[in-house]
mmCIF file of C-alpha atoms in Angstrom:
data_model
loop_
_atom_site.group_PDB
_atom_site.id
_atom_site.type_symbol
_atom_site.label_atom_id
_atom_site.label_comp_id
_atom_site.label_asym_id
_atom_site.label_seq_id
_atom_site.Cartn_x
_atom_site.Cartn_y
_atom_site.Cartn_z
ATOM 1 C CA MET I 1 -5.693 12.636 -9.697
ATOM 2 C CA THR I 2 -5.871 14.449 -13.108
ATOM 3 C CA SER I 3 -8.270 16.207 -15.533
ATOM 4 C CA THR I 4 -6.090 15.832 -18.912
ATOM 5 C CA ALA I 5 -7.440 13.570 -22.040
ATOM 6 C CA PRO I 6 -5.417 10.310 -22.386
ATOM 7 C CA LEU I 7 -2.365 10.359 -24.443
ATOM 8 C CA ARG I 8 -3.788 7.915 -26.652
ATOM 9 C CA ARG I 9 -6.828 10.373 -27.999
ATOM 10 C CA THR I 10 -4.543 13.133 -29.320
ATOM 11 C CA GLY I 11 -2.780 12.890 -32.212
ATOM 12 C CA GLY I 12 0.031 14.477 -34.406
ATOM 13 C CA ARG I 13 2.610 16.718 -32.967
ATOM 14 C CA SER I 14 0.977 16.763 -29.491
ATOM 15 C CA ALA I 15 0.581 12.998 -29.074
ATOM 16 C CA ARG I 16 4.778 12.913 -30.143
ATOM 17 C CA VAL I 17 5.160 15.401 -27.220
ATOM 18 C CA LEU I 18 3.041 13.089 -24.676
ATOM 19 C CA ASP I 19 5.031 10.083 -25.881
ATOM 20 C CA ALA I 20 8.304 12.510 -25.213
ATOM 21 C CA ILE I 21 7.461 13.406 -21.808
ATOM 22 C CA TYR I 22 6.270 9.754 -20.838
ATOM 23 C CA THR I 23 9.250 8.334 -21.854
ATOM 24 C CA ALA I 24 11.359 11.061 -20.172
ATOM 25 C CA VAL I 25 9.988 10.566 -17.066
ATOM 26 C CA GLY I 26 9.838 6.260 -17.548
ATOM 27 C CA GLN I 27 13.583 6.809 -17.935
ATOM 28 C CA LEU I 28 14.511 8.850 -15.260
ATOM 29 C CA MET I 29 12.472 6.982 -12.518
ATOM 30 C CA GLY I 30 13.852 3.873 -14.530
ATOM 31 C CA GLU I 31 17.343 5.518 -13.296
ATOM 32 C CA GLY I 32 16.704 6.657 -9.521
ATOM 33 C CA LYS I 33 14.313 7.695 -7.113
ATOM 34 C CA PRO I 34 11.556 9.711 -7.906
ATOM 35 C CA ASP I 35 12.708 12.527 -5.501
ATOM 36 C CA ARG I 36 15.233 14.018 -7.998
ATOM 37 C CA LEU I 37 12.468 14.128 -10.789
ATOM 38 C CA THR I 38 11.643 18.150 -11.427
ATOM 39 C CA ILE I 39 9.904 19.454 -14.157
ATOM 40 C CA PRO I 40 12.491 20.890 -15.657
ATOM 41 C CA VAL I 41 14.555 17.595 -15.523
ATOM 42 C CA VAL I 42 11.772 16.035 -17.468
ATOM 43 C CA ALA I 43 11.642 18.863 -20.168
ATOM 44 C CA GLU I 44 15.294 18.206 -20.625
ATOM 45 C CA ARG I 45 15.346 14.819 -21.200
ATOM 46 C CA ALA I 46 12.147 15.059 -23.031
ATOM 47 C CA GLY I 47 13.724 18.073 -25.385
ATOM 48 C CA VAL I 48 10.452 20.272 -25.078
ATOM 49 C CA ASN I 49 9.695 23.269 -23.215
ATOM 50 C CA PRO I 50 8.936 23.270 -19.251
ATOM 51 C CA THR I 51 6.496 25.880 -19.930
ATOM 52 C CA SER I 52 4.158 23.289 -21.784
ATOM 53 C CA ILE I 53 5.006 20.913 -19.131
ATOM 54 C CA TYR I 54 3.806 23.561 -16.624
ATOM 55 C CA ARG I 55 0.783 24.598 -18.639
ATOM 56 C CA ARG I 56 -0.787 20.674 -19.032
ATOM 57 C CA TRP I 57 -0.061 19.521 -15.616
ATOM 58 C CA GLY I 58 0.730 22.255 -13.298
ATOM 59 C CA ASP I 59 3.621 20.242 -11.228
ATOM 60 C CA ILE I 60 5.531 17.312 -11.502
ATOM 61 C CA ASP I 61 3.546 15.311 -8.839
ATOM 62 C CA GLU I 62 0.224 15.579 -10.998
ATOM 63 C CA LEU I 63 2.619 14.536 -14.498
ATOM 64 C CA LEU I 64 3.951 11.434 -12.005
ATOM 65 C CA GLU I 65 0.580 10.447 -11.216
ATOM 66 C CA GLU I 66 -0.659 10.043 -14.799
ATOM 67 C CA VAL I 67 2.439 8.344 -16.087
ATOM 68 C CA ALA I 68 1.853 5.867 -13.147
ATOM 69 C CA VAL I 69 -1.106 5.429 -13.940
ATOM 70 C CA ALA I 70 -0.673 4.800 -17.702
ATOM 71 C CA ALA I 71 1.895 2.323 -16.860
ATOM 72 C CA LEU I 72 -0.031 0.359 -14.188
ATOM 73 C CA THR I 73 -3.253 0.253 -15.633
ATOM 74 C CA LYS I 74 -3.668 -1.157 -19.599
ATOM 75 C CA ASP I 75 -6.181 0.149 -21.609
ATOM 76 C CA GLY I 76 -8.518 -2.244 -22.680
ATOM 77 C CA ASP I 77 -7.405 -4.634 -19.865
ATOM 78 C CA ARG I 78 -9.892 -7.123 -19.110
ATOM 79 C CA ALA I 79 -10.021 -9.546 -16.000
ATOM 80 C CA PRO I 80 -8.761 -12.879 -17.021
ATOM 81 C CA ASP I 81 -11.405 -15.572 -18.540
ATOM 82 C CA THR I 82 -10.430 -18.963 -17.885
ATOM 83 C CA GLY I 83 -13.830 -20.912 -17.671
ATOM 84 C CA SER I 84 -13.899 -21.262 -13.441
ATOM 85 C CA LEU I 85 -13.734 -18.819 -10.591
ATOM 86 C CA ALA I 86 -10.973 -20.341 -9.333
ATOM 87 C CA GLY I 87 -9.036 -20.125 -12.369
ATOM 88 C CA ASP I 88 -9.838 -16.119 -13.434
ATOM 89 C CA LEU I 89 -9.168 -15.523 -9.321
ATOM 90 C CA GLN I 90 -5.545 -17.320 -9.483
ATOM 91 C CA ALA I 91 -4.426 -15.680 -13.000
ATOM 92 C CA TRP I 92 -5.938 -12.610 -12.020
ATOM 93 C CA ALA I 93 -3.476 -12.572 -8.629
ATOM 94 C CA ARG I 94 -0.434 -13.478 -10.204
ATOM 95 C CA ILE I 95 -1.128 -10.651 -13.161
ATOM 96 C CA VAL I 96 -1.344 -7.997 -10.913
ATOM 97 C CA LEU I 97 1.606 -9.145 -8.625
ATOM 98 C CA GLU I 98 3.707 -9.296 -12.373
ATOM 99 C CA ASP I 99 2.218 -5.518 -13.284
ATOM 100 C CA ILE I 100 3.363 -4.061 -10.112
ATOM 101 C CA GLY I 101 6.416 -6.161 -8.828
ATOM 102 C CA THR I 102 8.730 -5.312 -11.383
ATOM 103 C CA PRO I 103 11.365 -3.019 -9.660
ATOM 104 C CA LYS I 104 11.039 -0.555 -12.741
ATOM 105 C CA ARG I 105 6.893 -0.638 -11.403
ATOM 106 C CA THR I 106 7.068 -0.728 -8.085
ATOM 107 C CA ARG I 107 9.159 2.336 -8.579
ATOM 108 C CA TYR I 108 6.084 3.890 -10.451
ATOM 109 C CA LEU I 109 3.672 3.015 -7.752
ATOM 110 C CA ARG I 110 5.875 4.399 -5.079
ATOM 111 C CA ALA I 111 6.272 7.601 -7.363
ATOM 112 C CA MET I 112 2.501 7.510 -7.450
ATOM 113 C CA VAL I 113 1.505 7.114 -3.570
ATOM 114 C CA ALA I 114 4.384 9.616 -2.646
ATOM 115 C CA ALA I 115 2.974 12.116 -5.237
ATOM 116 C CA ARG I 116 -0.792 11.739 -3.501
ATOM 117 C CA ASP I 117 -1.700 14.412 -0.883
ATOM 118 C CA GLY I 118 -5.098 13.396 1.254
ATOM 119 C CA LEU I 119 -7.616 10.957 -0.607
ATOM 120 C CA ALA I 120 -7.815 9.858 -4.528
ATOM 121 C CA PRO I 121 -11.844 8.179 -4.429
ATOM 122 C CA ASP I 122 -11.258 8.304 -7.896
ATOM 123 C CA CYS I 123 -7.661 6.674 -8.278
ATOM 124 C CA PRO I 124 -8.060 5.316 -11.828
ATOM 125 C CA CYS I 125 -5.581 2.308 -10.959
ATOM 126 C CA LEU I 126 -8.503 1.101 -8.927
ATOM 127 C CA ALA I 127 -11.623 2.231 -10.607
ATOM 128 C CA GLN I 128 -9.941 0.473 -14.010
ATOM 129 C CA ARG I 129 -9.739 -2.788 -11.582
ATOM 130 C CA ARG I 130 -13.201 -2.525 -10.099
ATOM 131 C CA VAL I 131 -14.605 -2.341 -13.979
ATOM 132 C CA MET I 132 -12.634 -5.897 -14.438
ATOM 133 C CA ALA I 133 -13.916 -7.500 -11.032
ATOM 134 C CA THR I 134 -17.592 -6.473 -11.781
ATOM 135 C CA GLU I 135 -17.349 -8.621 -15.238
ATOM 136 C CA LEU I 136 -15.538 -11.739 -13.864
ATOM 137 C CA ILE I 137 -18.115 -11.570 -11.437
ATOM 138 C CA GLU I 138 -20.938 -11.069 -13.958
ATOM 139 C CA ARG I 139 -19.352 -13.849 -16.156
ATOM 140 C CA THR I 140 -19.449 -16.380 -12.662
ATOM 141 C CA VAL I 141 -22.983 -15.384 -12.085
ATOM 142 C CA ALA I 142 -23.765 -16.347 -15.637
ATOM 143 C CA ARG I 143 -22.000 -20.009 -15.423
ATOM 144 C CA GLY I 144 -24.270 -20.291 -12.087
ATOM 145 C CA GLU I 145 -21.090 -20.263 -9.470
ATOM 146 C CA ARG I 146 -21.354 -18.076 -6.774
ATOM 147 C CA ALA I 147 -19.167 -15.154 -6.691
ATOM 148 C CA PRO I 148 -17.267 -13.275 -4.573
ATOM 149 C CA SER I 149 -18.378 -9.264 -3.978
ATOM 150 C CA VAL I 150 -16.114 -6.531 -5.971
ATOM 151 C CA GLU I 151 -15.103 -5.131 -2.333
ATOM 152 C CA GLN I 152 -13.910 -8.715 -1.344
ATOM 153 C CA ILE I 153 -11.787 -9.022 -4.452
ATOM 154 C CA ILE I 154 -10.377 -5.599 -4.107
ATOM 155 C CA ASP I 155 -9.192 -5.789 -0.579
ATOM 156 C CA HIS I 156 -8.599 -9.496 -0.133
ATOM 157 C CA LEU I 157 -6.641 -10.232 -4.111
ATOM 158 C CA VAL I 158 -5.739 -6.621 -5.656
ATOM 159 C CA MET I 159 -5.107 -4.754 -2.499
ATOM 160 C CA PRO I 160 -2.586 -6.855 -0.402
ATOM 161 C CA LEU I 161 -0.740 -7.279 -3.875
ATOM 162 C CA TYR I 162 -0.509 -3.540 -3.910
ATOM 163 C CA GLY I 163 0.455 -3.622 -0.097
ATOM 164 C CA ARG I 164 2.772 -5.832 0.115
ATOM 165 C CA VAL I 165 4.622 -4.146 -3.060
ATOM 166 C CA LEU I 166 4.606 -0.844 -1.558
ATOM 167 C CA MET I 167 6.066 -1.881 1.404
ATOM 168 C CA GLY I 168 8.893 -3.936 0.051
ATOM 169 C CA HIS I 169 7.203 -7.231 1.748
ATOM 170 C CA PRO I 170 8.920 -10.020 -0.196
ATOM 171 C CA THR I 171 5.961 -11.323 -2.789
ATOM 172 C CA ASP I 172 5.951 -14.228 -5.022
ATOM 173 C CA GLN I 173 3.749 -16.432 -7.066
ATOM 174 C CA SER I 174 2.706 -18.291 -4.099
ATOM 175 C CA ASP I 175 1.513 -15.650 -2.476
ATOM 176 C CA ALA I 176 -1.043 -14.345 -5.382
ATOM 177 C CA ASP I 177 -2.234 -17.838 -5.614
ATOM 178 C CA ARG I 178 -2.847 -17.867 -1.893
ATOM 179 C CA LEU I 179 -4.922 -14.785 -1.681
ATOM 180 C CA ALA I 180 -6.843 -16.092 -4.904
ATOM 181 C CA ALA I 181 -7.656 -19.396 -2.791
ATOM 182 C CA ASP I 182 -8.976 -17.085 0.042
ATOM 183 C CA VAL I 183 -11.023 -15.103 -2.389
ATOM 184 C CA LEU I 184 -12.451 -18.215 -3.301
ATOM 185 C CA ALA I 185 -13.240 -19.689 -0.009
ATOM 186 C CA LEU I 186 -15.209 -16.190 0.876
ATOM 187 C CA ALA I 187 -17.305 -16.590 -2.044
ATOM 188 C CA GLU I 188 -18.038 -20.910 -1.586
ATOM 189 C CA ARG I 189 -18.622 -19.800 2.118
ATOM 190 C CA GLU I 190 -21.608 -17.643 1.127
ATOM 191 C CA VAL I 191 -22.875 -21.077 -0.629
ATOM 192 C CA ALA I 192 -22.666 -22.734 2.149
ATOM 193 C CA ARG I 193 -24.430 -19.928 4.164
ATOM 194 C CA THR I 194 -27.459 -19.298 1.935
ATOM 195 C CA ALA I 195 -27.953 -22.903 0.893
ATOM 196 C CA GLY I 196 -29.924 -23.554 4.004
ATOM 197 C CA ARG I 197 -32.378 -20.349 2.720
ATOM 198 C CA MET D 1 15.609 -0.398 7.438
ATOM 199 C CA THR D 2 18.065 1.228 10.211
ATOM 200 C CA SER D 3 20.847 -0.227 12.057
ATOM 201 C CA THR D 4 20.882 2.596 14.904
ATOM 202 C CA ALA D 5 19.517 1.883 18.408
ATOM 203 C CA PRO D 6 16.302 2.775 19.137
ATOM 204 C CA LEU D 7 15.803 5.943 20.781
ATOM 205 C CA ARG D 8 14.231 5.218 24.171
ATOM 206 C CA ARG D 9 17.090 3.053 25.450
ATOM 207 C CA THR D 10 19.436 6.283 25.042
ATOM 208 C CA GLY D 11 19.490 8.447 27.735
ATOM 209 C CA GLY D 12 20.349 12.238 28.529
ATOM 210 C CA ARG D 13 21.902 14.494 26.015
ATOM 211 C CA SER D 14 21.508 12.255 23.351
ATOM 212 C CA ALA D 15 18.093 11.245 24.040
ATOM 213 C CA ARG D 16 17.473 14.939 23.939
ATOM 214 C CA VAL D 17 18.751 15.498 21.157
ATOM 215 C CA LEU D 18 17.628 12.612 19.389
ATOM 216 C CA ASP D 19 13.712 13.657 20.600
ATOM 217 C CA ALA D 20 14.500 17.012 19.431
ATOM 218 C CA ILE D 21 15.351 15.535 15.881
ATOM 219 C CA TYR D 22 12.215 13.553 15.871
ATOM 220 C CA THR D 23 10.080 16.207 16.936
ATOM 221 C CA ALA D 24 11.450 18.327 14.260
ATOM 222 C CA VAL D 25 10.634 15.364 11.777
ATOM 223 C CA GLY D 26 7.098 15.154 12.820
ATOM 224 C CA GLN D 27 6.545 18.900 12.886
ATOM 225 C CA LEU D 28 7.884 19.030 9.207
ATOM 226 C CA MET D 29 5.919 16.300 8.069
ATOM 227 C CA GLY D 30 2.900 17.749 9.294
ATOM 228 C CA GLU D 31 3.488 21.134 7.622
ATOM 229 C CA GLY D 32 3.721 19.396 4.032
ATOM 230 C CA LYS D 33 4.611 17.200 1.508
ATOM 231 C CA PRO D 34 7.835 15.099 2.566
ATOM 232 C CA ASP D 35 9.614 16.011 -0.384
ATOM 233 C CA ARG D 36 10.276 19.143 0.599
ATOM 234 C CA LEU D 37 12.343 17.495 3.750
ATOM 235 C CA THR D 38 16.301 17.399 3.857
ATOM 236 C CA ILE D 39 18.630 16.970 6.797
ATOM 237 C CA PRO D 40 19.513 20.530 6.908
ATOM 238 C CA VAL D 41 15.802 21.866 7.136
ATOM 239 C CA VAL D 42 15.559 19.048 9.886
ATOM 240 C CA ALA D 43 18.511 20.299 11.462
ATOM 241 C CA GLU D 44 17.889 23.599 11.432
ATOM 242 C CA ARG D 45 14.238 22.838 12.740
ATOM 243 C CA ALA D 46 15.479 20.671 15.739
ATOM 244 C CA GLY D 47 18.644 23.014 16.254
ATOM 245 C CA VAL D 48 21.048 20.772 16.069
ATOM 246 C CA ASN D 49 24.368 20.241 13.758
ATOM 247 C CA PRO D 50 23.185 18.927 10.510
ATOM 248 C CA THR D 51 26.656 16.789 10.871
ATOM 249 C CA SER D 52 24.887 14.691 13.733
ATOM 250 C CA ILE D 53 22.370 13.923 11.328
ATOM 251 C CA TYR D 54 24.854 13.025 8.496
ATOM 252 C CA ARG D 55 26.628 10.825 10.911
ATOM 253 C CA ARG D 56 24.019 8.590 12.722
ATOM 254 C CA TRP D 57 21.596 8.462 9.229
ATOM 255 C CA GLY D 58 23.722 8.838 6.342
ATOM 256 C CA ASP D 59 20.399 10.374 4.671
ATOM 257 C CA ILE D 60 17.338 11.755 5.110
ATOM 258 C CA ASP D 61 15.093 8.406 3.753
ATOM 259 C CA GLU D 62 16.983 6.341 6.361
ATOM 260 C CA LEU D 63 15.816 9.342 8.905
ATOM 261 C CA LEU D 64 12.747 9.414 7.755
ATOM 262 C CA GLU D 65 12.310 5.378 7.736
ATOM 263 C CA GLU D 66 13.262 5.107 11.604
ATOM 264 C CA VAL D 67 10.919 8.425 12.416
ATOM 265 C CA ALA D 68 7.586 6.444 10.167
ATOM 266 C CA VAL D 69 8.776 3.208 12.232
ATOM 267 C CA ALA D 70 8.349 4.617 15.558
ATOM 268 C CA ALA D 71 5.407 6.564 14.606
ATOM 269 C CA LEU D 72 3.494 3.840 13.345
ATOM 270 C CA THR D 73 4.265 0.902 15.631
ATOM 271 C CA LYS D 74 4.393 1.363 19.455
ATOM 272 C CA ASP D 75 6.578 -0.302 21.457
ATOM 273 C CA GLY D 76 4.847 -3.243 23.311
ATOM 274 C CA ASP D 77 1.452 -2.784 21.436
ATOM 275 C CA ARG D 78 -0.421 -6.383 21.980
ATOM 276 C CA ALA D 79 -3.537 -7.583 19.793
ATOM 277 C CA PRO D 80 -6.877 -6.515 21.446
ATOM 278 C CA ASP D 81 -8.149 -8.992 24.011
ATOM 279 C CA THR D 82 -12.071 -9.230 23.736
ATOM 280 C CA GLY D 83 -12.546 -12.749 24.627
ATOM 281 C CA SER D 84 -13.519 -13.887 20.837
ATOM 282 C CA LEU D 85 -12.053 -14.274 17.621
ATOM 283 C CA ALA D 86 -14.686 -12.054 16.185
ATOM 284 C CA GLY D 87 -14.267 -9.296 18.619
ATOM 285 C CA ASP D 88 -10.817 -9.333 18.882
ATOM 286 C CA LEU D 89 -10.625 -9.264 14.484
ATOM 287 C CA GLN D 90 -13.302 -6.374 14.495
ATOM 288 C CA ALA D 91 -11.206 -4.392 17.576
ATOM 289 C CA TRP D 92 -7.900 -4.940 15.849
ATOM 290 C CA ALA D 93 -8.957 -3.485 12.676
ATOM 291 C CA ARG D 94 -9.916 -0.638 13.510
ATOM 292 C CA ILE D 95 -7.061 0.166 15.934
ATOM 293 C CA VAL D 96 -4.980 -0.367 12.608
ATOM 294 C CA LEU D 97 -7.132 2.030 10.736
ATOM 295 C CA GLU D 98 -7.012 4.781 13.351
ATOM 296 C CA ASP D 99 -3.086 4.058 13.589
ATOM 297 C CA ILE D 100 -2.446 4.655 9.909
ATOM 298 C CA GLY D 101 -5.714 6.793 8.906
ATOM 299 C CA THR D 102 -5.212 9.956 10.151
ATOM 300 C CA PRO D 103 -3.705 12.735 7.968
ATOM 301 C CA LYS D 104 -0.074 13.332 10.018
ATOM 302 C CA ARG D 105 0.099 9.174 10.151
ATOM 303 C CA THR D 106 -0.807 8.782 6.351
ATOM 304 C CA ARG D 107 1.979 11.133 5.798
ATOM 305 C CA TYR D 108 4.473 8.937 7.824
ATOM 306 C CA LEU D 109 3.399 6.102 5.807
ATOM 307 C CA ARG D 110 3.626 7.335 2.540
ATOM 308 C CA ALA D 111 6.948 9.304 3.313
ATOM 309 C CA MET D 112 8.233 5.534 4.607
ATOM 310 C CA VAL D 113 7.087 3.529 1.387
ATOM 311 C CA ALA D 114 8.623 6.459 -0.600
ATOM 312 C CA ALA D 115 12.031 6.122 1.198
ATOM 313 C CA ARG D 116 12.256 2.557 0.033
ATOM 314 C CA ASP D 117 14.096 1.514 -2.423
ATOM 315 C CA GLY D 118 13.638 -2.331 -3.685
ATOM 316 C CA LEU D 119 12.630 -4.964 -0.636
ATOM 317 C CA ALA D 120 12.198 -4.614 2.909
ATOM 318 C CA PRO D 121 11.850 -8.092 4.181
ATOM 319 C CA ASP D 122 12.527 -7.422 8.304
ATOM 320 C CA CYS D 123 10.070 -4.004 7.692
ATOM 321 C CA PRO D 124 9.721 -3.664 11.648
ATOM 322 C CA CYS D 125 5.964 -2.247 10.797
ATOM 323 C CA LEU D 126 4.915 -5.702 9.479
ATOM 324 C CA ALA D 127 7.699 -7.535 11.894
ATOM 325 C CA GLN D 128 5.482 -6.166 15.097
ATOM 326 C CA ARG D 129 2.226 -7.241 13.355
ATOM 327 C CA ARG D 130 3.357 -10.545 12.387
ATOM 328 C CA VAL D 131 3.677 -10.826 16.593
ATOM 329 C CA MET D 132 0.973 -9.619 17.550
ATOM 330 C CA ALA D 133 -0.934 -11.883 14.910
ATOM 331 C CA THR D 134 0.702 -14.601 16.339
ATOM 332 C CA GLU D 135 -0.700 -13.519 20.365
ATOM 333 C CA LEU D 136 -3.906 -13.739 18.632
ATOM 334 C CA ILE D 137 -4.223 -16.947 17.600
ATOM 335 C CA GLU D 138 -2.565 -18.518 20.237
ATOM 336 C CA ARG D 139 -5.258 -17.297 22.336
ATOM 337 C CA THR D 140 -8.068 -18.241 19.553
ATOM 338 C CA VAL D 141 -6.870 -21.679 19.606
ATOM 339 C CA ALA D 142 -6.048 -21.711 23.518
ATOM 340 C CA ARG D 143 -10.167 -21.456 23.398
ATOM 341 C CA GLY D 144 -10.702 -23.885 21.585
ATOM 342 C CA GLU D 145 -11.682 -21.674 18.768
ATOM 343 C CA ARG D 146 -10.138 -21.981 15.334
ATOM 344 C CA ALA D 147 -7.999 -19.660 13.829
ATOM 345 C CA PRO D 148 -6.870 -18.211 10.962
ATOM 346 C CA SER D 149 -3.342 -18.165 10.016
ATOM 347 C CA VAL D 150 -0.394 -15.017 10.586
ATOM 348 C CA GLU D 151 -0.492 -14.859 6.828
ATOM 349 C CA GLN D 152 -4.433 -14.498 6.680
ATOM 350 C CA ILE D 153 -4.341 -11.850 9.336
ATOM 351 C CA ILE D 154 -1.715 -9.849 7.749
ATOM 352 C CA ASP D 155 -3.110 -10.129 3.711
ATOM 353 C CA HIS D 156 -6.750 -9.831 4.724
ATOM 354 C CA LEU D 157 -6.810 -7.433 7.489
ATOM 355 C CA VAL D 158 -3.573 -5.412 7.618
ATOM 356 C CA MET D 159 -2.506 -4.886 4.155
ATOM 357 C CA PRO D 160 -5.979 -3.989 2.872
ATOM 358 C CA LEU D 161 -5.817 -1.223 5.451
ATOM 359 C CA TYR D 162 -2.459 -0.067 4.417
ATOM 360 C CA GLY D 163 -2.815 -0.240 0.291
ATOM 361 C CA ARG D 164 -6.254 1.630 1.280
ATOM 362 C CA VAL D 165 -4.761 4.330 3.197
ATOM 363 C CA LEU D 166 -1.337 4.164 0.865
ATOM 364 C CA MET D 167 -3.456 4.477 -2.096
ATOM 365 C CA GLY D 168 -5.982 7.203 -1.110
ATOM 366 C CA HIS D 169 -8.972 5.022 -0.925
ATOM 367 C CA PRO D 170 -11.370 6.230 1.191
ATOM 368 C CA THR D 171 -11.503 4.147 4.370
ATOM 369 C CA ASP D 172 -13.908 4.349 7.219
ATOM 370 C CA GLN D 173 -14.766 1.485 10.368
ATOM 371 C CA SER D 174 -16.926 -0.008 8.684
ATOM 372 C CA ASP D 175 -14.702 -1.081 6.296
ATOM 373 C CA ALA D 176 -12.272 -2.269 8.904
ATOM 374 C CA ASP D 177 -15.289 -4.272 10.161
ATOM 375 C CA ARG D 178 -15.760 -5.685 7.008
ATOM 376 C CA LEU D 179 -12.136 -7.055 6.413
ATOM 377 C CA ALA D 180 -12.639 -8.267 10.193
ATOM 378 C CA ALA D 181 -15.717 -10.152 9.326
ATOM 379 C CA ASP D 182 -13.709 -12.131 5.848
ATOM 380 C CA VAL D 183 -10.989 -12.686 7.891
ATOM 381 C CA LEU D 184 -13.535 -14.698 10.922
ATOM 382 C CA ALA D 185 -15.027 -16.207 7.650
ATOM 383 C CA LEU D 186 -11.765 -17.660 6.526
ATOM 384 C CA ALA D 187 -11.336 -18.958 10.048
ATOM 385 C CA GLU D 188 -14.314 -20.445 10.326
ATOM 386 C CA ARG D 189 -14.729 -22.011 6.771
ATOM 387 C CA GLU D 190 -11.412 -24.086 8.127
ATOM 388 C CA VAL D 191 -13.551 -25.216 10.806
ATOM 389 C CA ALA D 192 -16.487 -26.706 8.196
ATOM 390 C CA ARG D 193 -13.702 -28.068 6.000
ATOM 391 C CA THR D 194 -11.522 -29.945 8.689
ATOM 392 C CA ALA D 195 -15.179 -31.325 10.889
ATOM 393 C CA GLY D 196 -15.526 -34.137 8.293
ATOM 394 C CA ARG D 197 -11.711 -35.779 8.953
#
């Protein structure tokens, strides 16, 4: 977790420095494993004084987490709106897998997890997905369809993809589609159970 | 992944050396974050020559992965056998959460994931869970109950727990119970869908 303001809200020189730091982290992560990363190494690559990194982030783990979050959750991202729950879930599962499944993104995600110590209850990655799940559910209900819960979307669509990618379990689009179909089945089951009331 | 023989099949002095190395890794992991761990540090704590660690494991990541696997999958573990699918799933979800949810085990799991580079399709952690899921399903079918698939158990019970713990998402027994209930619902839905055939 970080308490610093997001990059996009700062301007001018400060934004350029942040951009250089983010880019340096991205390049270094792309070149090798995160355990080679230190603040002096990032500072040299970014062409900034290490002191300004220490002042803003305290340690390399906090910087890595912030960069990982920025890489994994695009600001303004919205859940797909295809006109049906089945379509929305399938499209979203594919997008999540694309987001985290490329080698570079997987490295980010693993670095983020390795930087964690204990719980991260307000992890921006998940907070963002919960907001998107809520929007998707609201649209589904507005169409008169029964919807899964936010927890069901997080636990049965998002989390299995994160777990698989983190663990290095081979995962392709057919797995994403299967997860989406199962979440749809859970939502439809709610229809069956509540129809008799 | 490691190609070395498991600890328990070696005997005598060799087994004592391995035991000392495993214990040293466990102690050091328990004391702090895995990025402080190097082979010389492990060797010093275990009272062995670093050369024998380098010879057997090559690098610290391979050693960490082997220790993590040993810590997370107990040999001979079987899925719970409570007499019903509902009971088996609930008991198993609770056991998985207990296995990986303590701070020490979570540290192991994160170290294992951080040590990964690319895919690990034969990850022993998951291979073991798949064997257990298959046994659970066979018992369920033998009782005349409809069962979920192996993939459904892995993706909707095991993976969400791994994902939550790795990401640092607060997770307790009620979450484990909820996941088990959803997997049961998926299995029961198969009854409803196939009953009309």
